[in-house]
Coordinates of C-alpha atoms and ligand atoms in Angstrom, one line a residue:
M1 CA -20.8 -2.2 13.6
A2 CA -17.2 -1.6 12.9
V3 CA -14.5 -2.2 10.3
L4 CA -11.4 -4.0 11.4
V5 CA -8.3 -2.4 9.8
T6 CA -5.3 -4.6 10.3
G7 CA -2.0 -2.6 10.0
G8 CA -4.1 0.5 10.5
A9 CA -1.2 2.5 11.8
G10 CA 0.7 1.9 8.6
Y11 CA 1.0 4.2 5.6
I12 CA -2.0 3.0 3.5
G13 CA -3.9 1.6 6.5
S14 CA -4.0 5.0 8.3
H15 CA -5.2 6.8 5.3
T16 CA -7.9 4.2 4.7
A17 CA -9.0 4.5 8.4
V18 CA -9.6 8.2 7.8
A19 CA -11.5 7.5 4.5
L20 CA -13.6 4.9 6.3
G21 CA -14.3 7.3 9.1
E22 CA -15.4 9.9 6.6
T23 CA -18.2 7.6 5.5
G24 CA -19.4 7.3 9.2
R25 CA -18.0 3.9 9.9
D26 CA -16.4 3.1 13.2
V27 CA -12.9 1.6 12.9
V28 CA -11.0 -0.9 15.0
I29 CA -7.3 -0.7 14.2
V30 CA -5.0 -3.6 15.1
D31 CA -1.3 -3.1 14.7
N32 CA 1.9 -4.5 16.3
F33 CA 3.9 -1.3 15.5
V34 CA 6.9 -3.2 14.1
N35 CA 7.0 -0.7 11.2
S36 CA 4.6 2.0 12.4
S37 CA 3.8 4.4 15.2
P38 CA 0.9 4.8 17.6
R39 CA 1.1 8.5 16.7
A40 CA -0.3 7.7 13.3
V41 CA -3.5 6.5 15.1
E42 CA -3.6 9.8 17.0
A43 CA -3.4 11.6 13.7
V44 CA -6.2 9.4 12.3
R45 CA -8.4 10.3 15.3
A46 CA -7.7 14.0 14.9
L47 CA -9.0 13.8 11.3
T48 CA -12.3 11.9 11.9
T49 CA -15.3 12.1 14.1
A50 CA -15.8 8.3 13.9
E51 CA -14.8 6.0 16.7
V52 CA -11.3 4.7 16.2
A53 CA -10.4 1.9 18.6
L54 CA -6.8 0.7 18.8
V55 CA -5.6 -2.7 19.9
E56 CA -1.9 -3.6 19.9
V57 CA -1.9 -7.1 18.5
D58 CA 0.4 -9.4 16.5
L59 CA -1.9 -11.0 14.1
C60 CA 0.1 -14.2 14.2
D61 CA -1.2 -14.6 17.8
G62 CA -4.5 -16.4 17.0
E63 CA -5.8 -16.1 20.5
A64 CA -5.3 -12.4 20.6
V65 CA -7.1 -12.0 17.3
R66 CA -10.0 -14.1 18.6
R67 CA -10.3 -11.7 21.6
V68 CA -10.5 -8.7 19.3
F69 CA -13.4 -10.3 17.4
A70 CA -15.1 -11.1 20.8
Q71 CA -14.6 -7.6 22.1
Y72 CA -15.7 -5.5 19.1
P73 CA -18.8 -5.7 16.8
I74 CA -16.7 -6.3 13.6
T75 CA -18.7 -6.6 10.4
E76 CA -16.0 -6.2 7.7
V77 CA -12.2 -6.4 7.5
V78 CA -9.6 -4.5 5.6
H79 CA -6.3 -6.4 5.9
F80 CA -3.0 -4.4 5.4
A81 CA -0.8 -5.9 8.1
A82 CA 2.2 -7.5 6.4
H83 CA 6.0 -7.3 6.0
K84 CA 6.6 -5.5 2.7
A85 CA 10.4 -5.0 2.0
V86 CA 11.4 -7.0 -1.1
A87 CA 15.1 -7.1 -0.4
E88 CA 14.6 -8.1 3.3
S89 CA 12.3 -10.9 2.2
V90 CA 15.1 -12.3 0.1
E91 CA 17.3 -12.3 3.2
K92 CA 14.6 -13.6 5.6
P93 CA 12.3 -15.8 3.7
V94 CA 11.1 -17.9 6.6
A95 CA 10.2 -14.7 8.6
Y96 CA 8.3 -13.4 5.6
Y97 CA 6.3 -16.5 4.9
R98 CA 5.6 -17.0 8.6
N99 CA 4.4 -13.5 9.2
N100 CA 2.5 -12.8 6.1
L101 CA 0.8 -16.2 5.8
D102 CA 0.2 -17.0 9.5
S103 CA -1.4 -13.6 10.1
L104 CA -3.8 -14.1 7.1
L105 CA -4.7 -17.6 8.1
G106 CA -5.5 -16.6 11.7
L107 CA -7.5 -13.7 10.5
L108 CA -9.6 -15.8 8.1
E109 CA -10.2 -18.4 10.9
A110 CA -11.5 -15.7 13.2
M111 CA -13.7 -14.2 10.4
L112 CA -15.2 -17.6 9.6
D113 CA -15.8 -18.4 13.3
N114 CA -17.5 -15.0 13.8
G115 CA -19.6 -15.0 10.7
V116 CA -17.7 -12.0 9.2
G117 CA -17.8 -12.4 5.4
S118 CA -16.4 -9.2 3.8
L119 CA -12.7 -8.8 3.2
V120 CA -10.7 -6.2 1.4
H121 CA -7.1 -7.5 1.0
S122 CA -3.8 -5.7 0.1
S123 CA -2.0 -7.1 -2.8
S124 CA 0.5 -5.6 -5.2
C125 CA 1.3 -5.1 -8.9
T126 CA 4.5 -7.0 -8.0
V127 CA 2.5 -10.2 -8.9
Y128 CA 2.8 -9.2 -12.6
G129 CA 6.6 -8.9 -12.7
Q130 CA 7.5 -7.2 -16.0
P131 CA 4.2 -7.3 -17.9
E132 CA 4.4 -8.2 -21.6
V133 CA 1.4 -6.0 -22.5
L134 CA 0.8 -2.5 -21.1
P135 CA -1.4 -1.3 -19.5
V136 CA -1.4 -4.5 -17.5
S137 CA -4.8 -6.0 -16.9
E138 CA -5.9 -8.4 -14.1
S139 CA -6.0 -11.3 -16.5
A140 CA -2.2 -11.0 -17.3
P141 CA 0.1 -13.9 -16.2
V142 CA 1.2 -13.7 -12.6
G143 CA 4.3 -14.9 -10.8
A144 CA 6.8 -13.7 -8.2
E145 CA 10.5 -13.0 -8.0
S146 CA 10.9 -12.6 -4.2
P147 CA 9.5 -14.2 -1.1
Y148 CA 7.5 -11.0 -0.5
G149 CA 5.9 -11.3 -3.9
W150 CA 5.2 -15.0 -3.3
T151 CA 3.4 -14.2 0.0
K152 CA 1.2 -11.8 -2.0
L153 CA 0.4 -14.4 -4.6
M154 CA -0.1 -17.1 -2.0
S155 CA -2.4 -14.9 0.0
E156 CA -4.5 -14.2 -3.1
Q157 CA -4.8 -18.0 -3.7
I158 CA -5.7 -18.7 -0.1
I159 CA -8.4 -16.1 -0.1
T160 CA -9.8 -17.3 -3.4
D161 CA -10.0 -20.9 -2.2
V162 CA -11.8 -19.9 1.0
C163 CA -14.3 -17.7 -0.8
A164 CA -15.1 -20.6 -3.2
V165 CA -16.5 -22.8 -0.4
R166 CA -17.3 -20.6 2.6
P167 CA -19.6 -17.6 3.2
M168 CA -16.8 -15.1 2.5
D169 CA -16.4 -12.5 -0.3
A170 CA -13.2 -10.6 -1.0
M171 CA -11.8 -7.7 -3.0
I172 CA -8.1 -8.3 -3.6
L173 CA -6.6 -4.9 -4.5
R174 CA -3.4 -4.9 -6.5
Y175 CA -1.8 -1.6 -5.7
F176 CA 0.6 0.1 -8.0
N177 CA 3.1 2.6 -6.4
P178 CA 1.4 4.5 -3.5
V179 CA 2.9 8.0 -2.8
G180 CA 1.7 11.3 -1.4
A181 CA 0.2 12.0 2.0
H182 CA -3.0 13.3 3.5
P183 CA -3.6 17.0 2.4
S184 CA -3.6 18.1 6.1
G185 CA 0.1 17.2 6.3
T186 CA -0.5 15.3 9.5
L187 CA -0.6 11.8 8.1
G188 CA 2.1 10.3 5.8
E189 CA 4.7 7.7 5.1
D190 CA 7.1 7.0 8.0
P191 CA 9.4 4.2 7.0
N192 CA 11.3 3.1 10.1
D193 CA 14.5 2.2 8.2
I194 CA 16.4 4.1 5.6
P195 CA 13.9 4.6 2.8
N196 CA 14.5 2.8 -0.5
N197 CA 11.4 3.8 -2.4
L198 CA 11.8 6.6 -4.9
V199 CA 9.6 9.4 -3.5
P200 CA 10.8 9.4 0.1
L201 CA 14.3 9.6 -1.3
V202 CA 13.5 12.4 -3.7
M203 CA 12.0 14.3 -0.7
E204 CA 15.1 13.8 1.3
V205 CA 17.2 15.3 -1.5
A206 CA 14.7 18.2 -1.8
C207 CA 15.0 19.1 1.9
G208 CA 18.8 18.9 1.8
R209 CA 19.2 15.7 3.9
R210 CA 20.7 13.9 1.0
E211 CA 22.9 15.5 -1.6
T212 CA 21.9 13.7 -4.8
L213 CA 19.3 11.2 -6.0
Q214 CA 20.6 8.1 -7.7
V215 CA 18.5 7.3 -10.7
F216 CA 18.7 3.5 -11.2
G217 CA 19.1 3.0 -14.9
G218 CA 19.1 5.4 -17.8
D219 CA 18.9 2.9 -20.7
Y220 CA 15.5 1.3 -20.3
D221 CA 13.2 1.1 -23.2
T222 CA 11.1 4.0 -21.9
V223 CA 10.3 7.6 -22.8
D224 CA 13.6 8.9 -21.4
G225 CA 15.5 5.7 -20.4
S226 CA 14.5 5.8 -16.7
G227 CA 12.1 3.4 -15.1
V228 CA 8.4 4.0 -15.5
R229 CA 5.8 3.3 -12.7
D230 CA 2.1 4.0 -12.1
Y231 CA 2.3 6.3 -9.0
I232 CA -1.0 6.6 -7.2
H233 CA -2.0 9.1 -4.5
V234 CA -2.4 7.3 -1.2
V235 CA -5.8 9.1 -0.6
D236 CA -7.1 7.8 -4.0
L237 CA -5.9 4.4 -2.9
A238 CA -7.7 4.8 0.5
E239 CA -10.9 5.7 -1.3
A240 CA -10.6 2.6 -3.5
H241 CA -10.8 0.5 -0.3
V242 CA -14.0 2.3 0.7
A243 CA -15.4 1.7 -2.7
A244 CA -14.4 -2.0 -2.5
L245 CA -16.1 -2.4 0.9
D246 CA -19.2 -0.8 -0.4
V247 CA -19.4 -3.3 -3.3
L248 CA -18.9 -6.2 -0.9
V249 CA -21.5 -5.0 1.5
G250 CA -23.8 -4.4 -1.5
G251 CA -23.8 -8.1 -2.2
H252 CA -20.8 -8.9 -4.5
R253 CA -20.0 -12.7 -4.3
G254 CA -16.7 -14.5 -4.4
A255 CA -13.1 -13.2 -4.7
V256 CA -11.9 -10.9 -7.4
A257 CA -8.5 -9.2 -8.0
V258 CA -8.7 -5.5 -9.0
N259 CA -5.9 -3.2 -10.1
V260 CA -5.6 0.1 -8.2
G261 CA -3.6 2.5 -10.2
T262 CA -4.1 5.7 -12.3
G263 CA -3.5 4.1 -15.7
T264 CA -0.7 6.6 -16.3
G265 CA 3.0 5.8 -16.3
T266 CA 5.6 8.3 -15.0
S267 CA 9.3 8.0 -15.5
V268 CA 11.8 8.7 -12.7
L269 CA 13.0 11.8 -14.5
E270 CA 9.4 13.0 -15.0
L271 CA 8.8 12.5 -11.3
I272 CA 11.9 14.5 -10.4
E273 CA 10.5 17.3 -12.6
A274 CA 7.2 17.2 -10.7
A275 CA 9.0 17.2 -7.4
R276 CA 11.0 20.3 -8.5
R277 CA 7.7 22.0 -9.3
A278 CA 6.2 21.1 -5.9
T279 CA 9.2 21.9 -3.8
G280 CA 11.1 24.6 -5.6
A281 CA 14.3 22.6 -4.9
A282 CA 16.9 21.8 -7.4
I283 CA 17.0 18.0 -6.7
P284 CA 20.3 17.1 -8.3
Y285 CA 20.6 13.5 -9.6
E286 CA 23.0 11.1 -11.2
I287 CA 22.2 8.3 -13.6
C288 CA 23.5 5.0 -12.1
E289 CA 23.5 1.3 -12.8
R290 CA 20.1 -0.4 -13.0
R291 CA 19.0 -1.8 -9.6
A292 CA 18.9 -5.6 -9.4
G293 CA 15.4 -7.0 -9.7
D294 CA 13.8 -3.8 -11.1
I295 CA 11.5 -3.9 -14.0
A296 CA 11.6 -1.3 -16.8
K297 CA 8.0 -0.2 -16.9
T298 CA 4.5 -0.9 -15.7
W299 CA 1.1 0.9 -15.5
A300 CA -2.4 -0.3 -14.7
A301 CA -5.4 -1.1 -16.8
T302 CA -8.1 0.6 -14.8
D303 CA -11.3 -0.5 -16.5
L304 CA -12.2 -3.2 -14.0
A305 CA -11.8 -0.8 -11.0
A306 CA -14.1 1.7 -12.8
E307 CA -16.7 -1.0 -13.7
L308 CA -16.7 -3.0 -10.5
L309 CA -15.9 -0.4 -7.9
G310 CA -17.2 2.7 -9.7
W311 CA -13.8 4.2 -8.7
R312 CA -11.1 6.1 -10.6
A313 CA -8.1 8.0 -9.3
T314 CA -8.6 11.7 -9.4
R315 CA -5.2 13.1 -8.2
D316 CA -2.3 13.6 -10.5
I317 CA 1.5 13.5 -10.0
D318 CA 1.6 17.2 -9.0
D319 CA -1.0 16.6 -6.3
M320 CA 1.1 13.6 -5.1
M321 CA 4.3 15.6 -4.9
R322 CA 2.7 18.6 -3.3
D323 CA 1.0 16.6 -0.5
H324 CA 4.1 14.4 0.1
W325 CA 6.2 17.6 0.4
R326 CA 3.8 19.2 2.9
W327 CA 4.0 16.0 5.1
Q328 CA 7.8 16.0 4.8
C329 CA 8.1 19.7 5.7
Q330 CA 5.7 19.5 8.7
N331 CA 7.2 16.2 10.0
P332 CA 10.9 16.1 9.1
D333 CA 11.3 13.2 11.5
G334 CA 8.0 11.4 10.6
Y335 CA 6.1 10.5 13.7
G336 CA 9.3 10.9 15.6
R337 CA 9.5 7.4 16.9
Ligands
LIG401 C1 9.0 -1.4 -4.9 C2 9.0 -2.9 -4.7 C3 7.6 -3.3 -4.9 C4 6.6 -2.6 -3.9 C5 6.7 -1.1 -4.2 C6 5.9 -0.3 -3.2 C7 11.2 -3.7 -5.3 C8 12.0 -4.4 -6.2 N1 9.9 -3.5 -5.6 O1 8.6 -1.2 -6.3 O2 7.5 -4.7 -4.6 O3 5.3 -3.0 -4.2 O4 8.1 -0.7 -4.1 O5 6.0 1.0 -3.4 O6 11.7 -3.2 -4.3 N2 14.4 4.4 -8.2 C9 15.5 5.2 -8.5 N3 16.3 5.6 -7.5 C10 16.1 5.3 -6.2 C11 14.9 4.5 -5.9 C12 14.1 4.1 -6.9 O7 15.8 5.5 -9.6 O8 16.9 5.7 -5.3 C13 13.6 4.0 -9.3 C14 13.4 2.5 -9.5 O9 14.4 2.0 -10.3 C15 12.0 2.5 -10.1 C16 11.3 3.7 -9.5 O10 12.3 4.5 -9.0 O11 12.1 2.7 -11.5 C17 10.4 3.3 -8.4 O12 11.1 2.6 -7.4 P1 10.5 2.2 -6.0 O13 9.8 3.4 -5.3 O14 11.5 1.5 -5.2 O15 9.3 1.2 -6.3 P2 9.3 -0.1 -7.2 O16 10.7 -0.6 -7.5 O17 8.4 0.0 -8.4

């Protein structure tokens, strides 16, 4: 028995592979390394005694996916593999729809053909846009403002439709903003382009690679005018996947979307303060124009995750900054691709 982890060399996938290994499950990672490194899999193996197999596969290659199911005794699937850059998706919509939807469809076909009926799927709080009511619950209206966001919503719909008529059950996890790294400092986020998410940029300023941080917007209707997000430690997020898989294996039926956040909003300026505490660095910043497409604020309602998964985040913003900083200091060039 093994859990297939697609995109298991990526940021969230690699942490989840470790968390699955900690529960004694064997893992089969498939990844095409377009935005990840095989070294992440080496780091996963060093952190677990479970078997971690690795197959280099593009999930859009249906034949190759079928071979993976023929080769390994896969009983459950956690699906991360996808393109995830919002701005790039606006530039390359066809590539985003093709990659994110073809890969899911091929995976679902292979699961159905092989009688594998448990799926944990990566979705995003991006499906809520700017929520009218906070904290935002799973029943809030959904929509999308980028091809990336649409691929997430369409994927949710496809999975829901399949689960309605076929022997398949799914937990669709809507992540808020994952940050941090494994406490060992050996596993973390390694974006292969110039980072554009907040925490990797803050860490680059903290270590002197970048002079100042640009804070996008100082006039939002928030605690201090800067944007507010629900940052979640990537290890908490990984543990949510294990909890979701346990619930599926325990007999949950159908498809359900569940928020995975802490329930706490943190502003950009509050996060900078936390990063200063963790790093001891000054982290100079300047308030700039708002970034196009950004929302003002969001944070998760966490009741459903607590009820259904028996899971709550346990790590706070200081833990997130400390662990991200340790990763950054130990691996200034990431996995060194
Ligand atoms: C972004 C994506 C979202 C994705 C998420 C994953 C966009 C529009 N949204 O969300 O789809 O799921 O990453 O983590 O790209 N900020 C600054 N200065 C910076 C960078 C960011 O002030 O140099 C601010 C932003 O305005 C925002 C906050 O930091 O208020 C977080 O930004 P970011 O890390 O990019 O995440 P999101 O925009 O929430």
